[in-house]
Amino acid sequence: MTLFSLKALSQGAFSENNPQTIVTGTQQLNDTTSINAVIKKADGIREQVIDSALVLYNQAMRACQLHQYNYGMAKALFGISRCYNNKEQKESSVFYARQALNWCPNDIRGHELIASVYLALSEIYYYQNRYDSCSYYRYTALRELENNKVTNPRAQIGVLCSILQFWLNAHEDIHNDLYIREVVQRINNIERNAQATNDSSLLLKIYFHKGGYYNNIGQNDSARYYCERHLQLGQALKASPSMTIATLLNIGLTYMDDKRPEAALQYYKKALAEIPEQRQSENRYVIFANIFQGEAYAMQHDWKKAIAITEPALAEANNFQIMHLSDHAHKTLADAYEALGQYKKANEHRKQYSLLRDSVQRIQKLEMMYDMEVKYRLSDKDKQLAQQELAIERNESRLKTKNFWIIAISASFILILAIGVLIYRNNYHKQTLQAEKIRNLRQEIQIASLQAMVNGEEKERSRIARELHDGIGGTLGAIRTRVSAMVRKYKTAHTNDDFTELMQMLEEASADLRKTAHNLMPEILLQEGLAKASLLFCERLRKGHSLQINTEIWGKVRRLPGDVELTAYRIIQELMHNMLKHAGATQALVQIVFHESQLCITVEDNGRGMPADDSQGEGIGLRTIRERVKLLNGQIDTVSTPGEGTSVYIELNLAATNQTKQL
């Protein structure tokens, strides 16, 4: 069974406004802004408080006549047409829709409104089973957009979805229909653009119709997926309740196709629960839901329930001249009465069902109309191309007589323009060179400042390392020697444990001091180079902490200029210390890759990562690293995911190859 179209279901929509909204009194409308506000207010309440909406539309019409505001007049007339459609007064609805067409202005929004009116007329004829008129107005809406180059995606999706819905109902098998595939492709293109721009209201409409498409090709799981997406998005956007009701009914229909009437009944009842009690008597959704429930009970062979719920629904459908689902109701009743042995009634409903199913002939006519439509559009394009070619030939003959004067005037103009361009380019080039010199000077000053700062830091580190090693280190060595002599001299059973503990503490202090001095100015870096110094540093960290460090050296290892090796070593030191302090990691990777003209450093961990909304900015350590990288014209890239770890990738530009030496 084919799912509903969004445009058709929207005709029975409820207002999101206060259901008790009543229009009392009038207000003075002095300009188009106030008129538009009144029309917008009427649009919001016309699905539930129709009479109040009619008062507002008529008030807007009088103001539009006074201010000669044609677009507002067309909008008000179209709103009145929708009100009468909600009242199920189809003739009045058609009358006011045709009146609205006479007031639409000849601009983009006017053409968009014309297309909307055509679609509204097509929906009226659709529920009356007048498929020929329905088809005509939907294709007329499409030509209105194409002929006037209307590119608004909302207008396009409205027309494309209405045409898709029409052919889904007209065709028994759409799997291989090239025209439907073309329409679906255009809808998919608009969907991708809507997803890229996060246009939720447009996606809401697209998901509804894609649910119908997948149901028609027998992919009900996909149909239910898009229906559920539509429900979720509609809840987030606080969409009209009618859209929720329609989607719930559509999900029920997919379960009916899967022969699961119990699940279908649950969704039909959910849909009925969404309809306010005061609208139950005049709402077409009640008719649809009851007809569908009757089919579900018939599928369960609960014939009495099927009759009890279908007969009143069929009577209401006939009362409101809603012929769209009457054939389903007659078939349900025919099957139910036949099962109960009431063959006379079963025969009557079977005849009515057969008469309504004769509309298959109409579908065949529509398919012929479709072929004619395609041929017409192709021939119309060919005709336009022929006319354009004829016009081009005529214009070419006229242009030949004017070419001489055009060439002479153009040459003079081009000469003047060329002189002006040359003068401008000369001035611009001078300004560009001057700006480039200023930028280079600033960059040189900045690099010199950074170089001085780094050199000062390294000198200070060397001085502190020497003082620690030669000064405090020597003092600790002397203390250790004296204490050792005292142990040998005064060794007794009473003092043995205390001296032993004291000697151990002195050994640990000496080891810590040597480690600190080495970190400040590692001798192995100066003697063996970056690769071995980094391996030794990581190995010491691994032994002193519960951290598994994997160190990898790739490429052709060689000695680099001193400033490059020292900068790279300090960067690795700072990154590893930051990891130990803040990351809480259990595993880490340090990778050094030697390229011909670059040195690449990667440090990764599986720690807690950096906060996504770090309001305090970067720490001193990371800022220092960035300054060191900038000093060597390098680049740094940091990727961090909270709870998953941090990855830092650094590229440093190396000095010329002849300034390096092989290890």
XYZ file of C-alpha atoms in Angstrom:
663
model
C 0.000 0.000 0.000
C 1.367 3.403 -0.969
C 2.300 5.821 1.789
C 0.707 9.267 1.977
C 2.216 12.344 0.382
C 3.431 15.027 2.732
C 1.547 17.809 0.950
C -1.699 15.886 1.111
C -1.374 15.073 4.774
C -0.416 18.618 5.644
C -3.880 19.739 4.602
C -5.249 18.345 7.844
C -2.485 19.768 10.004
C -2.999 21.185 13.466
C -1.599 24.469 14.662
C 1.375 24.548 16.952
C -0.143 27.607 18.598
C -2.479 27.655 21.557
C -5.509 25.522 20.567
C -7.776 28.033 22.275
C -6.572 30.954 20.109
C -9.553 33.031 19.003
C -9.306 36.228 16.947
C -11.262 39.082 18.447
C -11.361 42.629 17.153
C -9.224 44.057 14.375
C -6.002 45.989 14.118
C -4.878 48.755 11.819
C -2.641 47.520 8.996
C -0.605 50.476 7.764
C 2.136 48.763 5.741
C 3.141 45.506 4.103
C 5.075 44.402 7.202
C 1.963 44.437 9.369
C -0.037 42.740 6.590
C 2.534 39.958 6.343
C 2.438 39.533 10.124
C -1.345 39.054 10.074
C -1.124 36.549 7.197
C 1.601 34.628 9.040
C -0.554 34.533 12.163
C -3.495 33.227 10.143
C -1.273 30.563 8.566
C -0.352 29.366 12.046
C -3.918 28.908 13.301
C -5.871 27.924 10.184
C -5.571 24.184 10.822
C -7.349 24.328 14.174
C -9.312 27.580 14.554
C -10.376 27.957 10.946
C -13.005 30.683 11.428
C -10.531 32.906 13.269
C -8.012 32.413 10.470
C -10.655 33.420 7.894
C -11.261 36.667 9.809
C -7.537 37.480 9.681
C -7.226 36.618 5.976
C -10.171 38.852 5.077
C -8.733 41.670 7.178
C -5.422 41.289 5.313
C -7.232 41.293 1.944
C -8.899 44.636 2.681
C -5.533 46.141 3.657
C -3.879 44.708 0.526
C -6.503 46.360 -1.685
C -5.916 49.661 0.082
C -2.115 49.457 -0.324
C -2.201 47.732 -3.744
C -0.129 44.868 -2.335
C -0.624 42.105 -4.907
C 1.597 39.471 -3.280
C -0.184 39.880 0.040
C -3.554 39.590 -1.734
C -2.441 36.327 -3.378
C -1.185 34.944 -0.042
C -4.450 35.838 1.721
C -6.605 34.263 -1.015
C -4.455 31.138 -0.948
C -4.847 30.975 2.848
C -8.641 31.226 2.497
C -8.502 28.376 -0.033
C -6.616 26.205 2.486
C -9.165 27.037 5.178
C -12.052 25.838 3.001
C -10.052 22.741 2.126
C -9.717 21.999 5.857
C -13.484 22.451 6.133
C -13.790 19.840 3.338
C -15.537 22.451 1.127
C -13.622 21.583 -2.008
C -15.462 23.800 -4.498
C -14.834 26.927 -2.419
C -11.230 25.882 -1.937
C -10.704 25.555 -5.710
C -12.445 28.914 -6.338
C -10.187 30.885 -3.988
C -7.059 29.074 -5.212
C -7.814 30.161 -8.785
C -8.417 33.718 -7.557
C -5.006 33.677 -5.847
C -3.306 32.867 -9.166
C -4.615 36.145 -10.641
C -2.782 38.216 -7.991
C 0.641 36.519 -7.982
C 3.345 39.020 -9.071
C 5.795 38.307 -11.885
C 8.859 37.756 -9.696
C 10.612 34.829 -8.018
C 8.432 34.691 -4.912
C 5.366 35.112 -7.096
C 6.353 32.103 -9.215
C 7.057 30.094 -6.046
C 3.571 30.930 -4.765
C 2.021 29.952 -8.123
C 3.735 26.558 -7.879
C 2.373 26.130 -4.317
C -1.172 26.931 -5.490
C -0.878 24.397 -8.335
C 0.258 21.727 -5.866
C -2.656 22.511 -3.552
C -5.107 22.107 -6.462
C -3.466 18.815 -7.418
C -3.974 17.467 -3.879
C -7.681 18.340 -3.930
C -8.135 16.385 -7.166
C -5.946 13.566 -5.864
C -8.328 12.734 -2.995
C -11.255 12.914 -5.412
C -9.564 10.271 -7.628
C -9.354 12.821 -10.470
C -5.853 11.753 -11.396
C -5.848 13.505 -14.752
C -6.325 16.939 -13.146
C -3.920 15.956 -10.359
C -1.216 15.089 -12.909
C -1.816 18.275 -14.908
C -1.331 20.634 -11.956
C 1.753 18.877 -10.628
C 3.521 19.096 -13.982
C 2.323 22.676 -14.392
C 3.970 23.484 -11.056
C 7.210 21.878 -12.291
C 7.169 23.917 -15.515
C 6.472 27.081 -13.495
C 9.737 26.601 -11.580
C 11.814 25.507 -14.589
C 10.585 28.201 -16.993
C 11.213 30.979 -14.456
C 14.537 29.566 -13.180
C 13.362 29.240 -9.568
C 16.268 27.630 -7.668
C 14.863 27.765 -4.131
C 15.411 24.180 -2.814
C 12.220 24.322 -0.729
C 10.123 25.118 -3.777
C 11.926 22.469 -5.829
C 11.605 19.739 -3.228
C 7.882 20.458 -2.820
C 7.239 19.946 -6.530
C 9.606 16.985 -6.956
C 8.174 15.147 -3.948
C 4.610 15.721 -5.148
C 5.472 14.294 -8.582
C 7.265 11.361 -6.973
C 4.231 10.657 -4.760
C 1.912 10.784 -7.765
C 3.884 8.261 -9.805
C 4.400 5.989 -6.805
C 0.613 5.680 -6.646
C 0.138 5.459 -10.427
C 2.687 2.677 -11.109
C 2.453 -0.908 -9.973
C 6.179 -1.498 -10.537
C 8.599 1.420 -10.289
C 11.874 -0.494 -9.935
C 12.966 0.112 -13.520
C 11.212 3.389 -14.225
C 13.890 5.789 -15.473
C 11.773 8.880 -14.860
C 11.168 8.030 -11.197
C 14.858 7.257 -10.748
C 15.689 10.666 -12.191
C 13.289 12.385 -9.773
C 14.735 10.435 -6.817
C 18.268 11.402 -7.892
C 17.322 15.088 -7.896
C 15.779 14.687 -4.429
C 18.972 12.965 -3.218
C 21.075 15.880 -4.508
C 18.927 18.368 -2.585
C 19.158 16.091 0.488
C 22.969 16.133 0.376
C 22.997 19.931 0.160
C 20.508 20.153 3.047
C 22.707 17.865 5.165
C 25.770 19.958 4.337
C 23.967 23.159 5.412
C 22.162 21.457 8.309
C 18.772 22.528 6.911
C 16.589 20.458 9.260
C 13.194 21.707 8.038
C 14.061 20.717 4.461
C 15.339 17.308 5.580
C 12.075 16.785 7.472
C 10.119 16.894 4.206
C 12.660 14.789 2.302
C 12.700 11.997 4.911
C 8.908 11.744 4.757
C 8.835 11.147 1.009
C 11.853 8.842 0.965
C 9.969 6.637 3.413
C 7.179 6.412 0.834
C 9.624 5.651 -1.968
C 11.282 2.747 -0.157
C 7.910 1.318 0.837
C 6.842 1.290 -2.811
C 9.943 -0.623 -3.893
C 9.427 -3.161 -1.101
C 12.278 -2.072 1.188
C 10.200 -1.591 4.329
C 13.150 -1.574 6.723
C 14.541 1.446 4.888
C 11.066 2.977 4.782
C 10.722 2.671 8.553
C 14.242 4.065 9.013
C 13.352 7.291 7.191
C 9.992 7.471 8.988
C 11.767 7.209 12.347
C 14.277 9.874 11.259
C 11.296 12.047 10.329
C 9.695 11.517 13.759
C 12.927 12.356 15.596
C 13.554 15.466 13.535
C 9.920 16.539 13.812
C 10.057 16.254 17.589
C 13.228 18.354 17.711
C 11.747 21.025 15.431
C 8.312 20.920 17.111
C 6.739 20.234 13.743
C 3.020 20.223 13.103
C 1.246 17.281 14.827
C -0.256 16.330 11.476
C 3.185 15.335 10.227
C 3.647 13.089 13.261
C 0.235 11.498 12.691
C 0.938 10.897 9.007
C 4.301 9.289 9.747
C 2.809 6.998 12.397
C 0.174 5.857 9.896
C 2.862 5.276 7.292
C 4.889 3.095 9.651
C 1.741 1.068 10.296
C 1.303 0.559 6.542
C 4.831 -0.865 6.242
C 3.993 -3.441 8.911
C 0.821 -4.332 7.030
C 2.924 -4.980 3.933
C 5.086 -7.271 6.083
C 1.948 -9.153 7.276
C 2.374 -7.919 10.853
C -1.074 -6.511 11.730
C -0.413 -6.436 15.498
C 2.476 -3.992 15.061
C 0.470 -1.977 12.519
C -2.457 -1.585 14.954
C -0.125 -0.141 17.594
C 0.975 2.647 15.252
C -2.597 3.325 14.056
C -3.686 3.797 17.665
C -0.688 6.041 18.369
C -1.730 8.177 15.403
C -5.322 8.477 16.680
C -4.022 9.462 20.119
C -2.236 12.455 18.547
C -5.528 13.890 17.188
C -7.243 16.304 19.625
C -10.660 15.147 20.708
C -12.351 18.299 19.411
C -11.075 17.555 15.882
C -12.066 13.877 15.792
C -15.346 14.467 13.942
C -13.892 16.516 11.078
C -10.407 15.132 10.628
C -9.564 12.963 7.645
C -6.866 11.181 9.609
C -9.556 9.546 11.733
C -11.081 8.145 8.530
C -7.727 6.923 7.242
C -6.709 5.359 10.556
C -10.039 3.546 10.969
C -9.959 2.164 7.424
C -6.431 0.908 8.054
C -7.459 -0.600 11.398
C -10.286 -2.422 9.645
C -7.778 -3.945 7.222
C -5.568 -5.017 10.137
C -8.463 -6.689 11.974
C -9.447 -8.426 8.742
C -5.903 -9.726 8.381
C -6.297 -11.144 11.917
C -9.665 -12.672 10.878
C -11.439 -10.586 13.526
C -14.270 -9.943 11.095
C -16.758 -8.319 13.485
C -14.241 -5.718 14.637
C -13.284 -5.075 11.035
C -16.914 -4.355 10.106
C -17.598 -2.288 13.232
C -14.732 0.111 12.538
C -14.738 0.163 8.709
C -18.430 0.877 8.020
C -18.536 4.219 9.939
C -15.199 5.221 8.383
C -16.542 4.505 4.877
C -19.659 6.539 5.599
C -17.535 9.493 6.733
C -15.330 9.194 3.654
C -18.383 9.320 1.388
C -19.758 12.270 3.373
C -16.559 14.264 2.846
C -16.118 12.957 -0.712
C -12.759 11.379 0.145
C -12.520 8.633 -2.471
C -8.831 7.882 -2.087
C -9.190 4.817 0.199
C -12.798 3.817 -0.443
C -11.727 0.775 -2.459
C -9.765 -0.537 0.555
C -12.816 -0.124 2.791
C -15.132 -1.938 0.339
C -12.673 -4.834 -0.007
C -12.370 -5.191 3.775
C -16.149 -5.240 4.181
C -16.609 -7.678 1.295
C -14.097 -10.117 2.818
C -15.594 -9.733 6.307
C -19.242 -10.273 5.283
C -18.254 -13.217 3.102
C -16.414 -14.825 6.030
C -19.496 -14.320 8.233
C -21.791 -15.866 5.608
C -23.607 -12.608 4.742
C -23.141 -13.059 1.022
C -25.596 -10.386 -0.141
C -23.736 -7.614 1.633
C -20.440 -9.126 0.592
C -21.556 -9.063 -3.047
C -22.621 -5.395 -2.816
C -19.262 -4.306 -1.450
C -17.415 -6.496 -3.962
C -19.215 -4.676 -6.793
C -18.297 -1.285 -5.349
C -14.699 -2.424 -4.990
C -14.612 -3.544 -8.626
C -16.026 -0.228 -9.816
C -13.410 1.708 -7.904
C -10.618 -0.588 -9.085
C -11.602 0.201 -12.651
C -9.561 3.310 -12.044
C -6.641 1.128 -13.148
C -7.692 2.184 -16.628
C -7.108 5.735 -15.521
C -3.626 4.785 -14.431
C -2.963 3.392 -17.889
C -4.130 6.688 -19.357
C -1.818 8.491 -16.985
C 1.094 6.404 -18.186
C 0.218 7.468 -21.722
C 0.077 11.059 -20.481
C 3.504 10.532 -18.931
C 4.956 9.353 -22.269
C 3.343 12.307 -24.019
C 4.688 14.627 -21.352
C 8.241 13.400 -21.859
C 7.920 13.661 -25.643
C 6.373 17.113 -25.323
C 9.168 18.372 -23.104
C 11.839 16.961 -25.429
C 10.200 18.408 -28.563
C 9.676 21.717 -26.788
C 13.392 21.868 -25.981
C 14.277 20.986 -29.586
C 11.996 23.746 -30.788
C 13.612 26.246 -28.443
C 17.065 25.227 -29.669
C 16.017 25.671 -33.319
C 14.633 29.121 -32.560
C 17.815 30.066 -30.756
C 19.963 28.929 -33.685
C 17.852 31.012 -36.114
C 18.156 34.051 -33.876
C 21.928 33.535 -33.663
C 22.253 33.494 -37.457
C 20.277 36.724 -37.769
C 22.334 38.405 -35.108
C 25.575 37.325 -36.766
C 24.563 39.014 -40.026
C 23.782 42.224 -38.178
C 26.962 42.115 -36.152
C 29.164 41.951 -39.250
C 28.169 45.499 -40.228
C 29.097 46.800 -36.784
C 32.369 44.946 -36.266
C 34.589 47.616 -37.824
C 33.393 50.387 -35.493
C 33.357 48.077 -32.515
C 36.944 46.967 -33.199
C 38.164 50.551 -33.588
C 36.475 51.767 -30.414
C 37.540 48.647 -28.526
C 41.166 49.038 -29.621
C 41.260 52.605 -28.351
C 39.646 51.636 -25.105
C 41.993 48.661 -24.661
C 45.022 50.872 -25.280
C 43.917 53.355 -22.618
C 43.047 50.531 -20.289
C 46.426 48.848 -20.869
C 48.286 52.042 -19.995
C 46.226 52.387 -16.839
C 46.818 48.762 -15.906
C 50.566 49.122 -16.402
C 50.666 52.187 -14.167
C 48.564 50.442 -11.551
C 50.639 47.252 -11.677
C 53.862 49.234 -11.326
C 52.574 51.012 -8.228
C 51.105 47.832 -6.849
C 54.383 45.967 -7.407
C 56.315 48.639 -5.537
C 53.859 48.487 -2.642
C 54.047 44.691 -2.600
C 57.862 44.710 -2.510
C 57.852 47.259 0.290
C 55.336 45.239 2.297
C 57.364 42.072 1.697
C 60.522 43.777 2.965
C 58.704 44.916 6.082
C 57.346 41.416 6.706
C 60.777 39.862 6.204
C 62.360 42.369 8.569
C 59.756 41.689 11.223
C 60.235 37.971 10.788
C 64.016 38.309 11.070
C 63.646 40.372 14.240
C 61.250 37.835 15.684
C 63.526 34.892 14.796
C 66.555 36.699 16.219
C 64.626 37.343 19.424
C 63.586 33.701 19.668
C 67.156 32.587 18.896
C 68.545 34.819 21.638
C 65.957 33.541 24.089
C 66.686 29.896 23.298
C 70.456 30.442 23.419
C 70.081 32.171 26.763
C 68.009 29.288 28.085
C 70.577 26.734 26.939
C 73.498 28.687 28.437
C 71.602 28.921 31.704
C 70.878 25.198 31.599
C 74.606 24.483 31.010
C 75.638 26.720 33.882
C 73.142 25.130 36.273
C 74.169 21.634 35.127
C 77.861 22.382 35.770
C 77.127 23.869 39.181
C 74.977 20.897 40.126
C 77.532 18.377 38.903
C 80.740 20.113 40.040
C 79.421 21.918 43.090
C 76.639 20.080 44.850
C 77.688 16.808 43.198
C 81.215 17.158 44.534
C 79.944 18.061 47.983
C 77.658 15.015 48.049
C 80.635 12.854 46.966
C 82.767 14.206 49.780
C 79.983 13.646 52.331
C 79.543 10.104 51.074
C 83.305 9.428 51.439
C 83.409 10.822 55.004
C 80.351 8.888 56.046
C 81.829 5.706 54.565
C 85.034 6.268 56.582
C 83.010 6.820 59.747
C 81.146 3.596 59.120
C 84.384 1.680 58.917
C 85.824 3.454 61.973
C 82.863 3.268 64.304
C 81.094 0.245 62.929
C 79.098 -1.390 65.666
C 76.039 -3.554 65.724
C 74.029 -0.687 67.154
C 74.847 1.837 64.430
C 75.162 -0.476 61.414
C 71.513 -0.126 60.169
C 71.432 3.670 60.567
C 74.687 4.153 58.634
C 73.522 1.784 55.926
C 70.279 3.726 55.477
C 72.205 7.023 55.429
C 74.590 5.716 52.762
C 71.634 4.568 50.633
C 70.012 8.006 50.871
C 73.274 9.664 49.803
C 73.561 7.292 46.835
C 69.986 8.108 45.758
C 70.585 11.855 46.122
C 73.748 11.592 44.022
C 71.924 9.579 41.344
C 69.044 12.102 41.218
C 71.503 14.955 40.979
C 73.373 13.292 38.110
C 70.076 12.609 36.321
C 68.971 16.234 36.702
C 72.318 17.526 35.487
C 72.189 15.150 32.529
C 68.673 16.325 31.573
C 69.776 19.928 31.721
C 72.750 19.350 29.422
C 73.106 15.700 28.344
C 76.657 14.852 27.366
C 75.470 11.983 25.203
C 73.650 14.450 22.932
C 76.863 16.335 22.311
C 78.878 13.155 21.847
C 76.539 10.659 20.152
C 73.763 12.779 18.581
C 69.968 13.050 18.723
C 69.029 9.416 18.017
C 71.043 7.796 20.828
C 70.313 10.622 23.283
C 66.568 10.246 22.675
C 66.712 6.449 23.060
C 68.610 6.794 26.371
C 66.229 9.487 27.639
C 63.126 7.392 26.885
C 64.736 4.293 28.421
C 65.404 6.193 31.676
C 61.831 7.452 31.760
C 60.502 3.940 31.209
C 62.558 2.567 34.108
C 61.508 5.327 36.472
C 57.776 5.276 35.699
C 54.986 2.795 34.993
C 54.849 3.922 31.372
C 55.485 1.666 28.373
C 57.450 3.753 25.851
C 58.046 2.519 22.306
C 60.905 4.458 20.658
C 61.369 4.207 16.871
C 64.158 5.709 14.738
C 63.585 5.698 10.964
C 65.555 6.904 7.980
C 69.261 7.414 7.445
C 70.520 8.412 10.909
C 73.144 11.171 10.830
C 74.489 14.012 12.928
C 72.627 17.270 12.506
C 73.622 20.839 13.278
C 73.925 21.412 17.011
C 71.009 23.832 17.270
C 68.694 21.423 15.406
C 69.653 18.434 17.594
C 69.350 20.434 20.799
C 65.974 21.913 19.778
C 64.607 18.494 18.798
C 65.857 16.941 22.051
C 64.288 19.710 24.166
C 60.995 19.270 22.307
C 60.933 15.528 23.044
C 61.846 16.197 26.680
C 59.054 18.762 27.098
C 56.434 16.568 25.427
C 57.317 13.541 27.559
C 57.337 15.565 30.778
C 53.923 17.022 29.897
C 52.675 13.491 29.242
C 53.910 12.267 32.631
C 52.406 15.248 34.467
C 49.011 15.574 32.840
C 48.081 12.717 30.490
C 47.824 9.771 32.873
C 48.926 7.532 29.998
C 50.060 3.898 30.168
C 51.523 3.667 26.649
C 53.501 6.145 24.553
C 55.213 6.280 21.170
C 58.245 8.431 20.311
C 59.121 8.294 16.612
C 62.002 10.162 14.916
C 62.224 10.050 11.119
C 65.310 11.372 9.304
C 64.507 12.684 5.806
C 66.910 14.321 3.413
C 65.714 17.836 4.143
C 63.398 17.323 7.116
C 63.355 15.860 10.593
C 59.932 14.525 11.652
C 59.047 13.886 15.292
C 55.870 12.124 16.453
C 54.883 11.736 20.123
C 51.630 9.903 20.911
C 49.984 8.642 24.105
C 46.777 6.909 25.161
C 46.070 9.291 28.030
C 43.096 11.427 28.899
C 43.692 13.925 26.081
C 43.115 17.664 26.109
C 39.693 19.146 26.973
C 37.629 20.036 23.875
C 36.748 23.463 25.338
C 40.052 24.456 26.936
C 39.168 27.927 28.213
C 42.616 28.498 29.733
C 44.443 28.047 26.427
C 47.806 26.345 25.952
C 50.269 25.826 28.786
C 53.769 27.288 28.983
C 55.314 24.001 27.862
C 53.319 23.785 24.623
C 53.912 27.468 23.869
C 57.654 26.936 24.346
C 57.546 23.990 21.944
C 55.761 26.094 19.329
C 58.387 28.836 19.666
C 61.211 26.322 19.198
C 59.508 24.832 16.111
C 58.952 28.281 14.655
C 62.602 29.100 15.191
C 63.553 26.337 12.711
C 60.775 27.278 10.220
C 59.000 24.087 11.182
C 55.369 23.084 11.627
C 53.484 21.461 14.505
C 50.135 19.668 14.400
C 48.325 18.523 17.541
C 45.372 16.116 17.519
C 43.701 15.320 20.838
C 40.494 13.452 21.681
C 39.234 13.592 25.300
C 39.556 10.131 26.817
C 41.457 8.672 23.842
C 44.871 10.372 23.926
C 46.997 13.000 22.212
C 49.172 12.949 19.071
C 51.775 15.647 18.315
C 53.446 15.711 14.882
C 56.383 18.078 14.209
C 58.341 18.796 11.018
C 61.694 20.628 11.310
C 63.588 22.003 8.289
C 67.210 20.802 8.322
C 70.285 22.750 7.312
C 72.032 22.025 3.997
C 73.292 18.476 3.499
C 76.929 19.568 3.463
C 76.570 20.886 7.022
C 75.709 17.432 8.359
C 78.013 14.493 8.930
C 77.250 10.815 8.769
C 77.356 8.766 11.949
